[in-house]
Coordinates of C-alpha atoms and ligand atoms in Angstrom, one line a residue:
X1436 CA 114.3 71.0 92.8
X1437 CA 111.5 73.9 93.6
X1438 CA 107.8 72.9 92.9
X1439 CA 105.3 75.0 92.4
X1440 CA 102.2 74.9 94.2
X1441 CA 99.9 73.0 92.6
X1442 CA 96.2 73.7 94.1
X1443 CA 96.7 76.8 91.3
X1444 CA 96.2 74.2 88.7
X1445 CA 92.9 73.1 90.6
X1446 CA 91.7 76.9 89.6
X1447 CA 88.8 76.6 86.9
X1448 CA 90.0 79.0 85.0
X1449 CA 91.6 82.8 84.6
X1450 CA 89.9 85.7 87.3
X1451 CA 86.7 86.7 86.2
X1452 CA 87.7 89.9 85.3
X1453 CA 91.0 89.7 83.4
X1454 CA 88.8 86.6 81.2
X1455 CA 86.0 89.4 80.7
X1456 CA 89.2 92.3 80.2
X1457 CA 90.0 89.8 77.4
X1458 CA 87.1 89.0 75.9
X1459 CA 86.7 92.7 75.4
X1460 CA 90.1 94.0 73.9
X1461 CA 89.2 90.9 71.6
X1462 CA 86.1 92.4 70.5
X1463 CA 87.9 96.2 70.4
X1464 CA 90.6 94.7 68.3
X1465 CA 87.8 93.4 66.0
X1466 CA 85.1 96.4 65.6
X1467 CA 87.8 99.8 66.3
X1468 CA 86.3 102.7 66.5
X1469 CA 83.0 101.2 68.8
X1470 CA 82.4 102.6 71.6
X1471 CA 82.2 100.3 74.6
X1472 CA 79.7 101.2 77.3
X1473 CA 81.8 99.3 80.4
X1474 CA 79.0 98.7 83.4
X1475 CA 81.2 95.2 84.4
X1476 CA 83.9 95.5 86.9
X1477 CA 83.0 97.9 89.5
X1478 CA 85.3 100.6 89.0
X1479 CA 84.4 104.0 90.1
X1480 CA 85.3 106.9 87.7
X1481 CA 84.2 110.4 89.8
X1482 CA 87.1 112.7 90.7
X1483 CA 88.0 112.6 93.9
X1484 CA 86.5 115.3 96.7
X1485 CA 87.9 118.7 97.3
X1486 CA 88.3 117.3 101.3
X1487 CA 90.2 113.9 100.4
X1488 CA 92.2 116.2 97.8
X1489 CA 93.6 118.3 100.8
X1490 CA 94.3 115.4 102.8
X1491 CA 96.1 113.3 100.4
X1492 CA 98.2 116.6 99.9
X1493 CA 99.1 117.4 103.5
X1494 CA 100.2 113.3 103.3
X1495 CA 102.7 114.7 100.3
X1496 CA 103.5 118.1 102.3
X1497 CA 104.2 116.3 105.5
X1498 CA 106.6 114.0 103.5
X1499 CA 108.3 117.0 101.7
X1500 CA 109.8 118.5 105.1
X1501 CA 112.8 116.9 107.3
X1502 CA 111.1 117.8 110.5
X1503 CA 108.1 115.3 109.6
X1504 CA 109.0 113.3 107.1
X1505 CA 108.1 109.7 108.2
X1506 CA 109.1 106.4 106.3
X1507 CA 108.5 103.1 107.4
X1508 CA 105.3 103.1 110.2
X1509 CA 106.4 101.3 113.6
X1510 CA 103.3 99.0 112.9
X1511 CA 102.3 98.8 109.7
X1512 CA 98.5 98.0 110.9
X1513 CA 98.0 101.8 110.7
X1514 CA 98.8 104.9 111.9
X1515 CA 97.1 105.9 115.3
X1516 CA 95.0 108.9 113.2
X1517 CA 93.9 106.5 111.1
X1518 CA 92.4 104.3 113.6
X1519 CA 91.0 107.0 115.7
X1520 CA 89.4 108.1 112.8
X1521 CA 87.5 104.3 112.1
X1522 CA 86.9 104.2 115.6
X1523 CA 85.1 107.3 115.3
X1524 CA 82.9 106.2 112.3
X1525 CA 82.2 103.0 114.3
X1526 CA 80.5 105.1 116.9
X1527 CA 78.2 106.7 114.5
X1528 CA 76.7 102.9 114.3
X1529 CA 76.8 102.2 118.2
X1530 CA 80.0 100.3 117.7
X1531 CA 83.1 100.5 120.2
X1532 CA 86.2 99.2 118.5
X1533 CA 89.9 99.2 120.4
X1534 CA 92.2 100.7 118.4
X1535 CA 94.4 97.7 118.2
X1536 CA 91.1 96.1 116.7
X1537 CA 91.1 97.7 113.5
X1538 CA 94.0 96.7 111.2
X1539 CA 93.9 99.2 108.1
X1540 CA 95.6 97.8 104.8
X1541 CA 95.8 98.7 101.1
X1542 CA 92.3 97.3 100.4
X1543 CA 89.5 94.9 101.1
X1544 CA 90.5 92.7 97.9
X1545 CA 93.9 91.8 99.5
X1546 CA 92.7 91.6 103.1
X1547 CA 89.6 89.2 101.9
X1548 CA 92.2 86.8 100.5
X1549 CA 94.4 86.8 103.2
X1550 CA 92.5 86.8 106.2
X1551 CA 92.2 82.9 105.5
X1552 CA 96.1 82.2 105.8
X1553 CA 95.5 82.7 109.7
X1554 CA 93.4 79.3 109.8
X1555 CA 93.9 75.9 109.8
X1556 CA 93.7 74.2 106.3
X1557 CA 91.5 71.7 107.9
X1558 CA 88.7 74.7 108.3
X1559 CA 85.4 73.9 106.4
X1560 CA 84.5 76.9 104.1
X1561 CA 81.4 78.1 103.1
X1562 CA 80.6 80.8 100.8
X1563 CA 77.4 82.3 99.2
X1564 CA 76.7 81.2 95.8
X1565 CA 77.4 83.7 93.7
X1566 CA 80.1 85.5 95.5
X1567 CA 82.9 87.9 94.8
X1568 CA 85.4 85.2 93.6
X1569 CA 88.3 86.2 95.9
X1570 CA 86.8 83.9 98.9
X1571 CA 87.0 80.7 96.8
X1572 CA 90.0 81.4 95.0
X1573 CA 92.0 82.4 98.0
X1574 CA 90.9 79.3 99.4
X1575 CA 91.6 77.1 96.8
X1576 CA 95.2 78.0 95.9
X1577 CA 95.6 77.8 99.6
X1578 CA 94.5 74.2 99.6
X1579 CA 90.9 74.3 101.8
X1580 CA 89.5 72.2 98.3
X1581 CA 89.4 69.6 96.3
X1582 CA 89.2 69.7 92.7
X1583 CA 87.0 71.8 90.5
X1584 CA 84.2 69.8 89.2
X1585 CA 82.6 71.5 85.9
X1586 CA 79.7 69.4 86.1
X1587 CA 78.7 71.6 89.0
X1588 CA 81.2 74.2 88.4
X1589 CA 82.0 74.2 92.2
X1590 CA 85.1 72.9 94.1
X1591 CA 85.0 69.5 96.3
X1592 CA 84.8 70.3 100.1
X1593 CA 83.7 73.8 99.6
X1594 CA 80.1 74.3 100.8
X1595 CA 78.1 76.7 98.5
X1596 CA 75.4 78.2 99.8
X1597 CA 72.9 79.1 97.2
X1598 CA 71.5 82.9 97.1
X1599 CA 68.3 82.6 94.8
X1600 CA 65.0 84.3 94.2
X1601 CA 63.3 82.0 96.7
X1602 CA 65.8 83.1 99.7
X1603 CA 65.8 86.6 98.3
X1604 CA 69.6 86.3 97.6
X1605 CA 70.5 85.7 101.3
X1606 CA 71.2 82.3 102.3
X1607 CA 70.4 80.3 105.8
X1608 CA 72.9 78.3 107.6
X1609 CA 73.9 75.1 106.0
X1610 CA 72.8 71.6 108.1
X1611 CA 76.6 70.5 107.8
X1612 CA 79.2 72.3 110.0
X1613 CA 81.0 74.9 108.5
X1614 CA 84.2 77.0 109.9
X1615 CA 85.1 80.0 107.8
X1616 CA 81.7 81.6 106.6
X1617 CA 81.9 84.9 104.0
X1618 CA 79.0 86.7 104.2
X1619 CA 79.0 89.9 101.9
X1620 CA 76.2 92.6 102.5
X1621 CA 75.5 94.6 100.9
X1622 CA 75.9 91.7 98.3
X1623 CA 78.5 91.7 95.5
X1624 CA 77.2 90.3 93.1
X1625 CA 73.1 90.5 93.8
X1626 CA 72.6 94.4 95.9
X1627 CA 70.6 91.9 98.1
X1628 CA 71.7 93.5 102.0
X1629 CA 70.8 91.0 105.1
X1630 CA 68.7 92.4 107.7
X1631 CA 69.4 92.3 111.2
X1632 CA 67.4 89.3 111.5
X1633 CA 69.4 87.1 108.8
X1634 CA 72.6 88.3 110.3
X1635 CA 71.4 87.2 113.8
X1636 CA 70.7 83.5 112.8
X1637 CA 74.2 83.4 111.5
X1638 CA 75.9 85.0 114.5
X1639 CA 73.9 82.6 116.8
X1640 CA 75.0 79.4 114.4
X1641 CA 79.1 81.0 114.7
X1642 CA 78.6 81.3 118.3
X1643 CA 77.1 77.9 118.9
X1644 CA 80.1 76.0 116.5
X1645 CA 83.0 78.4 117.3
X1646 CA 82.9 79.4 113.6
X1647 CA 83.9 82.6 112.0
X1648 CA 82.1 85.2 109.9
X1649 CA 84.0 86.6 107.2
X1650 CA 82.0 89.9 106.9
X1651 CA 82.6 92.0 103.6
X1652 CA 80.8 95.1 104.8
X1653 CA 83.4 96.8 101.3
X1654 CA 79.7 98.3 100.1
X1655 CA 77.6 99.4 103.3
X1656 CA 77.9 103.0 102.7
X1657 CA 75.7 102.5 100.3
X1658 CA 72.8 101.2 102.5
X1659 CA 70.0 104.1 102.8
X1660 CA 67.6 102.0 104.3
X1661 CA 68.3 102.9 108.1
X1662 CA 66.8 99.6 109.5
X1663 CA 69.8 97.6 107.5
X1664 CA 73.1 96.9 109.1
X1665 CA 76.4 98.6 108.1
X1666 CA 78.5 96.6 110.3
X1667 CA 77.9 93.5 111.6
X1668 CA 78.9 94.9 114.9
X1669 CA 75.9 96.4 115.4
X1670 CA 74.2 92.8 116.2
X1671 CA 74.8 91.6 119.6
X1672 CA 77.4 88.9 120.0
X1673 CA 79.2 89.5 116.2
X1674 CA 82.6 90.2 118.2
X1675 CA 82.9 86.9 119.1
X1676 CA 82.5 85.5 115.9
X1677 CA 83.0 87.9 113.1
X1678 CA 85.9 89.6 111.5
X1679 CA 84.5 92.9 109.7
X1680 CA 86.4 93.5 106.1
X1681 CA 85.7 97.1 104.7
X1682 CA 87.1 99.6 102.3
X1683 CA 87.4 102.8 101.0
X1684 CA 87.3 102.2 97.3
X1685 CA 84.0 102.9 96.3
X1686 CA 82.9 105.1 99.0
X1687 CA 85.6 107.7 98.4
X1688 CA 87.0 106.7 94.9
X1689 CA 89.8 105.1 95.9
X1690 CA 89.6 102.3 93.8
X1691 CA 93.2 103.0 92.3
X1692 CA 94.3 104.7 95.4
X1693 CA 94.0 101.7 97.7
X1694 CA 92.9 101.9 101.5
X1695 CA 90.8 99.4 103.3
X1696 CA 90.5 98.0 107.3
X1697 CA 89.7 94.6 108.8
X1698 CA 88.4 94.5 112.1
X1699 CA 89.8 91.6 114.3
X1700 CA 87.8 91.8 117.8
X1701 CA 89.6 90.6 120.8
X1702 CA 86.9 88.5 121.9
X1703 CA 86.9 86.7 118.9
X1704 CA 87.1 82.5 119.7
X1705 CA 87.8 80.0 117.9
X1706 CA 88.3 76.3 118.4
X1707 CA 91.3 75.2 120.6
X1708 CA 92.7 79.4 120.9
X1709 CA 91.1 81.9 123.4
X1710 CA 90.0 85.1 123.0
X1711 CA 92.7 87.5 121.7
X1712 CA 94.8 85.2 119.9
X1713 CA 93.2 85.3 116.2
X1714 CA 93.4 89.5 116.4
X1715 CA 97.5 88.6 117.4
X1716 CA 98.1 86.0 114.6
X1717 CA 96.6 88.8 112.1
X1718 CA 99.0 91.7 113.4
X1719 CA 101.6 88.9 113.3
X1720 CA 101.0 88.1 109.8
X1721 CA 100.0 91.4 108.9
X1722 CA 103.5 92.3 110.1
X1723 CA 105.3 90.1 108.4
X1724 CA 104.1 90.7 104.9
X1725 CA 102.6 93.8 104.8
X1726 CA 104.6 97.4 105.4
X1727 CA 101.7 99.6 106.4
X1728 CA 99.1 101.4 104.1
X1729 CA 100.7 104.5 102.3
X1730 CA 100.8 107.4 104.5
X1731 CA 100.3 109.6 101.8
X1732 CA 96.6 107.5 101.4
X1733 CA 95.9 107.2 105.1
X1734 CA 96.0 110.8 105.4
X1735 CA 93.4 110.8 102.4
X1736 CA 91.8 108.4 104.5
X1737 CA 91.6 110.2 107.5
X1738 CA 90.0 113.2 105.4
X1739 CA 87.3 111.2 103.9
X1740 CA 86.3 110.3 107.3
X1741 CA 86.3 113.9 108.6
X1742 CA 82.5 115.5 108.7
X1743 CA 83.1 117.2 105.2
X1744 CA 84.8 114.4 103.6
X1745 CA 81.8 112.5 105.0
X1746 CA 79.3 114.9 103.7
X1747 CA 81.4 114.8 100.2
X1748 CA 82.0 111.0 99.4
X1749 CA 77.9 110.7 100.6
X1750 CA 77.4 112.9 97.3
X1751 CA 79.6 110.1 95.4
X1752 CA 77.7 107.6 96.7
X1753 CA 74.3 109.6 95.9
X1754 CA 75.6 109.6 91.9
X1755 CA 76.3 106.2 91.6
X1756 CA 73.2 104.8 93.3
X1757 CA 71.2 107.6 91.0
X1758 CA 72.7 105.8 88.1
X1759 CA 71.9 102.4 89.7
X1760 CA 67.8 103.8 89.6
X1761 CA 68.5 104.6 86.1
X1762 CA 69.7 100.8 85.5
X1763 CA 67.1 99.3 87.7
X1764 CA 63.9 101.4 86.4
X1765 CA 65.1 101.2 82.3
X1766 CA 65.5 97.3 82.7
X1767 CA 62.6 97.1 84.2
X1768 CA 60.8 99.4 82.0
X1769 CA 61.9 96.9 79.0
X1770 CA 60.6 93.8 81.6
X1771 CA 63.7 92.2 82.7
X1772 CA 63.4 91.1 86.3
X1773 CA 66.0 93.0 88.6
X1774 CA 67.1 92.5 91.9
X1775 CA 69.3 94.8 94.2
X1776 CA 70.7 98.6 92.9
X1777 CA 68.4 99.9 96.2
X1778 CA 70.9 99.5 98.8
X1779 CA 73.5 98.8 96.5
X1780 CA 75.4 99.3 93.4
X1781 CA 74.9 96.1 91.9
X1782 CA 71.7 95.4 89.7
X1783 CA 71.2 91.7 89.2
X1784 CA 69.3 90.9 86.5
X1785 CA 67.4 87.6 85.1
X1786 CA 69.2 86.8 81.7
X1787 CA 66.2 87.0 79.1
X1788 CA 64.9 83.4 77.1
X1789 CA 67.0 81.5 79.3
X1790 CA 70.2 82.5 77.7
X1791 CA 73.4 81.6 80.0
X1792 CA 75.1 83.9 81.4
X1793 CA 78.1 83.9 78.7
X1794 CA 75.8 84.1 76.2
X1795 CA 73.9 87.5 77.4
X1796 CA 77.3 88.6 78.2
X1797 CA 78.0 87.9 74.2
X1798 CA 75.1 89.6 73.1
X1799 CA 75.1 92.7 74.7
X1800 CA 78.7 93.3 74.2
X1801 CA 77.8 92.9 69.8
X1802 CA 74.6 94.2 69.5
X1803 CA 74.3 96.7 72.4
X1804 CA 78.0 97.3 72.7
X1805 CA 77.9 97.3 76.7
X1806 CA 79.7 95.5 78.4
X1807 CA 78.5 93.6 82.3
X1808 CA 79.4 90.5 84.3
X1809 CA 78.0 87.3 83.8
X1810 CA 76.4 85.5 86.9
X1811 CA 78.1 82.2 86.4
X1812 CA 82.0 84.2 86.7
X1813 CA 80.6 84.1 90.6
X1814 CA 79.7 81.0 91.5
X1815 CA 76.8 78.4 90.1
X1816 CA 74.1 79.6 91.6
X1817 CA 74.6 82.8 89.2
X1818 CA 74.1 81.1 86.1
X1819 CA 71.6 83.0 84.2
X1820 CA 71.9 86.4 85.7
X1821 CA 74.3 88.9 85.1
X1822 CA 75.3 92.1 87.1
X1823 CA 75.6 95.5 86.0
X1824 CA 77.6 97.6 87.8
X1825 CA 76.1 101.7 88.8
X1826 CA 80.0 102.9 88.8
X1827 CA 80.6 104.6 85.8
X1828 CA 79.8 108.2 84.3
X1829 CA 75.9 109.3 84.8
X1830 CA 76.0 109.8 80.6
X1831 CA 77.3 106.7 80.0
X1832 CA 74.6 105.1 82.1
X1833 CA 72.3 106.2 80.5
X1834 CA 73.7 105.8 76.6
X1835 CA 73.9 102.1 78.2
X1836 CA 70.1 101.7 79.2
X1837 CA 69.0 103.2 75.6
X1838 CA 71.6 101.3 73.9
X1839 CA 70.5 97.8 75.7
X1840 CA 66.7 98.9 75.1
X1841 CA 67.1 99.9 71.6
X1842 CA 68.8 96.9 70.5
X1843 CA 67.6 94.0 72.9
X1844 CA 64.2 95.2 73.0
X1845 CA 62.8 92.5 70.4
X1846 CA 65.3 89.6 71.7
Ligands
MLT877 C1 83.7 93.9 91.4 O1 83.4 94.4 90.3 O2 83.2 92.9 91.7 C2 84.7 94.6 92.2 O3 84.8 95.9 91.8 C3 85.9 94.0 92.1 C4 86.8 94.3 93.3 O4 86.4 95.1 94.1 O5 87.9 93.8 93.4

C-alpha cells in the first residue's frame, strides 16, 4: 500500500502566492471590469534586452544546424560558457570561484528548496522571520519540523529569527545552535541588505559550529550602495561555511525564462564530512534529478553577462528601483512608515491603525484596487507589514501610489 508523505499535511496552509492568486481571481470574478493594480508577487514585466535577445537566438540557431546541435549536456551543472561567464562576474567583486564551484540550474526558487535534501534531517534550521517561504516549506515537507503551531504561526523545532525595526530587519545569531542558516540580502521580504559587519558575525558563528549559510544573494544586483555586499564571498572565511544561491530572474527578466546558479565551495565543512564532499553530494544530486539548464537560456545567460548585456539589464534594474522611489517617497508622503526599496525592490511598509496584515491586504485590494503581500504570508514576525513589490510597469506604479493615496488617505 503507497503512503503519502505526510509532513505536507503539517503545511499551515496553501503557498502564499497561489492563496493571494485566489483571493484575487475571487475579487475579479466579483467586480469585472476593475482594474487590478498587481505590486504582490515579484514578477518583472520589462521586455527583455536587445543583448539577451541575440543570445537566446544564437541558443535557437545553434540548435537549428546538424553540425552543432547539442541535446542532453554531459553535466547538467552547466555548460563550461556558462560558468566562465559567473566566474567572470565573481571577479568584478574580488571573488575567485572554480568552475566546478558554481552549479547553474533553472532558478533560485528550485535550487533554495533543494539545497536542503543534501543534509541530514537531524540539522537544526534557522530562518529570518519573515522570509521568502520556500526555506521553511522545503524544510518542512522534508521533515526538519514539527507541527505548525497557529498560536505562534511557526513550526516546532524550527528556530525563527525575528527581523524587526529594533534590529533594522537583520537578525543576530541565535544563543541555541543552529545548522542550516538562510540568510537573504538583499532581504525578500523587508529591502533591508546586511553589511559586511552583520555578515561577518554570522560567518564567524558558521565557522565556530561547522554550520552552513544558506545565502540568497537572488536580489544583489540591485545593491547601489558600494559598501554593501553582493556575494557573501566577498567576506573572508564565507567558503567555508556558505553556499551562495543567485539568479537571473529579476536582473535580466527572466522570471518566466528560468536560469539561476548555486555556488558550492570546495572548502566548505561540515560536521563528520571534509572539505569537498558537500560541493560532490550537490553535483550528485544535481545529477540525478536535474538534466541541465536549457541551453537555449544559458546562452541568454551568457549574453546578459556579457559587458553590454551588463550595461542593458543595469538599465532594468535602474526602472524597477525608480518605481521602488516612487513607492517609498508616495507612502511616505501620505505617512506610512517604509523600510527597504533603497537597495532593493521590496518596500516594507508598517500596516496603518494596527490592522493585520490580511486585513490591509483586504482593504487595499476593495477600495484602492491594488493588490500587495501581506507580512504574515512570510513568517510571524511580519505580521503587520505588508510588502509592495517595485516590479511592474512605471505607469502602473504610479496609478498604484495615487490610487492607495486617494482612497486610504482618511483610513
Ligand atoms: C516574491 O515575490 O517573493 C518572489 O518573486 C517569488 C519568487 O521569486 O519565487
Amino acid at each position: 500500500m503507497a503512503t503519502i508523505n505526510s509532513n505536507y499535511d503539517k503545511l499551515g496552509g496553501g503557498y502564499l502566492f497561489p492563496e493571494i492568486g485566489r483571493r484575487v481571481r475571487q475579487f475579479q470574478a466579483e467586480h469585472p471590469g476593475v482594474k487590478l493594480l498587481k505590486l504582490g508577487i515579484g514578477n518583472t514585466t520589462e521586455a527583455l534586452t536587445p543583448a539577451v535577445i541575440d543570445g537566446l537566438l544564437a541558443g535557437v540557431e545553434r540548435l537549428a544546424h546538424v553540425e552543432t546541435y547539442t541535446g542532453y549536456a554531459d553535466d547538467s551543472t552547466g555548460e563550461t560558457e556558462m560558468k566562465k561567464a559567473l566566474q567572470l562576474f565573481y571577479r568584478r567583486f574580488n571573488v575567485s570561484l572554480d568552475l566546478a564551484e558554481i552549479f547553474v540550474s533553472d532558478g533560485a526558487k528550485p535550487d533554495s528548496g533543494n539545497i536542503q535534501s543534501i543534509f541530514g534531517i537531524e540539522n537544526v534550521v534557522a530562518v529570518q522571520d519573515p522570509a521568502y517561504p520556500v526555506y521553511v516549506d522545503t524544510n518542512v515537507i522534508a521533515g526538519r519540523s514539527g507541527a505548525f503551531d497557529a498560536r505562534t504561526g511557526q513550526y516546532q523545532g524550527i528556530i525563527y529569527m525575528p527581523c524587526t525595526q529594533e534590529n533594522g530587519f537583520f537578525p543576530q545569531p541565535p544563543e541555541e545552535k543552529v545548522d542550516l542558516i538562510y540568510l537573504c540580502s538583499p532581504n525578500n521580504p523587508t529591502g533591508a541588505v546586511a553589511t559586511k559587519e552583520q555578515l561577518k558575525i554570522w560567518i564567524d558563528y558558521a565557522r565556530a559550529r561547522q554550520s552552513v549559510i544558506i545565502f540568497d544573494a537572488a536580489y544583489s544586483a540591485f545593491i547601489k550602495d558600494a559598501t554593501l555586499p553582493r556575494s557573501i564571498y566577498e567576506l573572508d572565511g564565507a567558503k567555508e561555511c556558505a553556499i551562495e544561491i543567485s539568479s537571473f530572474s529579476k536582473v535580466a527578466g527572466f522570471t518566466g525564462v528560468r536560469l539561476g546558479w548555486a555556488v558550492v565551495p570546495q572548502a566548505l565543512v561540515v560536521e563528520g564530512a571534509p572539505a569537498g564532499k558537500v560541493n560532490w553530494l550537490w553535483a550528485r544530486r544535481q545529477n540525478t534529478f536535474f538534466n541541465g539548464a536549457s541551453n537555449i537560456v544559458q546562452a541568454g545567460g551568457v549574453a546578459a553577462l556579457s559587458d553590454a548585456g551588463q550595461k542593458e539589464c543595469q538599465g532594468l534594474v535602474d526602472y524597477y528601483m525608480n518605481n521602488a522611489r516612487v513607492i517609498r517617497e508616495g507612502l511616505q508622503n501620505l505617512d506610512y512608515i517604509c523600510y527597504g526599496g533603497v537597495n532593493a525592490p521590496y518596500i516594507w511598509m508598517k500596516t496603518p491603525h494596527g490592522l493585520s496584515s490580511w486585513e490591509f491586504f483586504d482593504l487595499l485590494l476593495h477600495d484602492a484596487h491594488v493588490v500587495g503581500t501581506p507580512g504574515v504570508g512570510f513568517g510571524p514576525s511580519g505580521e503587520g507589514y505588508f510588502r509592495l513589490s517595485a516590479f511592474g510597469h512605471a505607469a502602473d506604479i504610479e496609478q498604484a501610489v495615487a490610487s492607495i493615496r486617494d482612497h486610504l488617505k482618511r483610513q
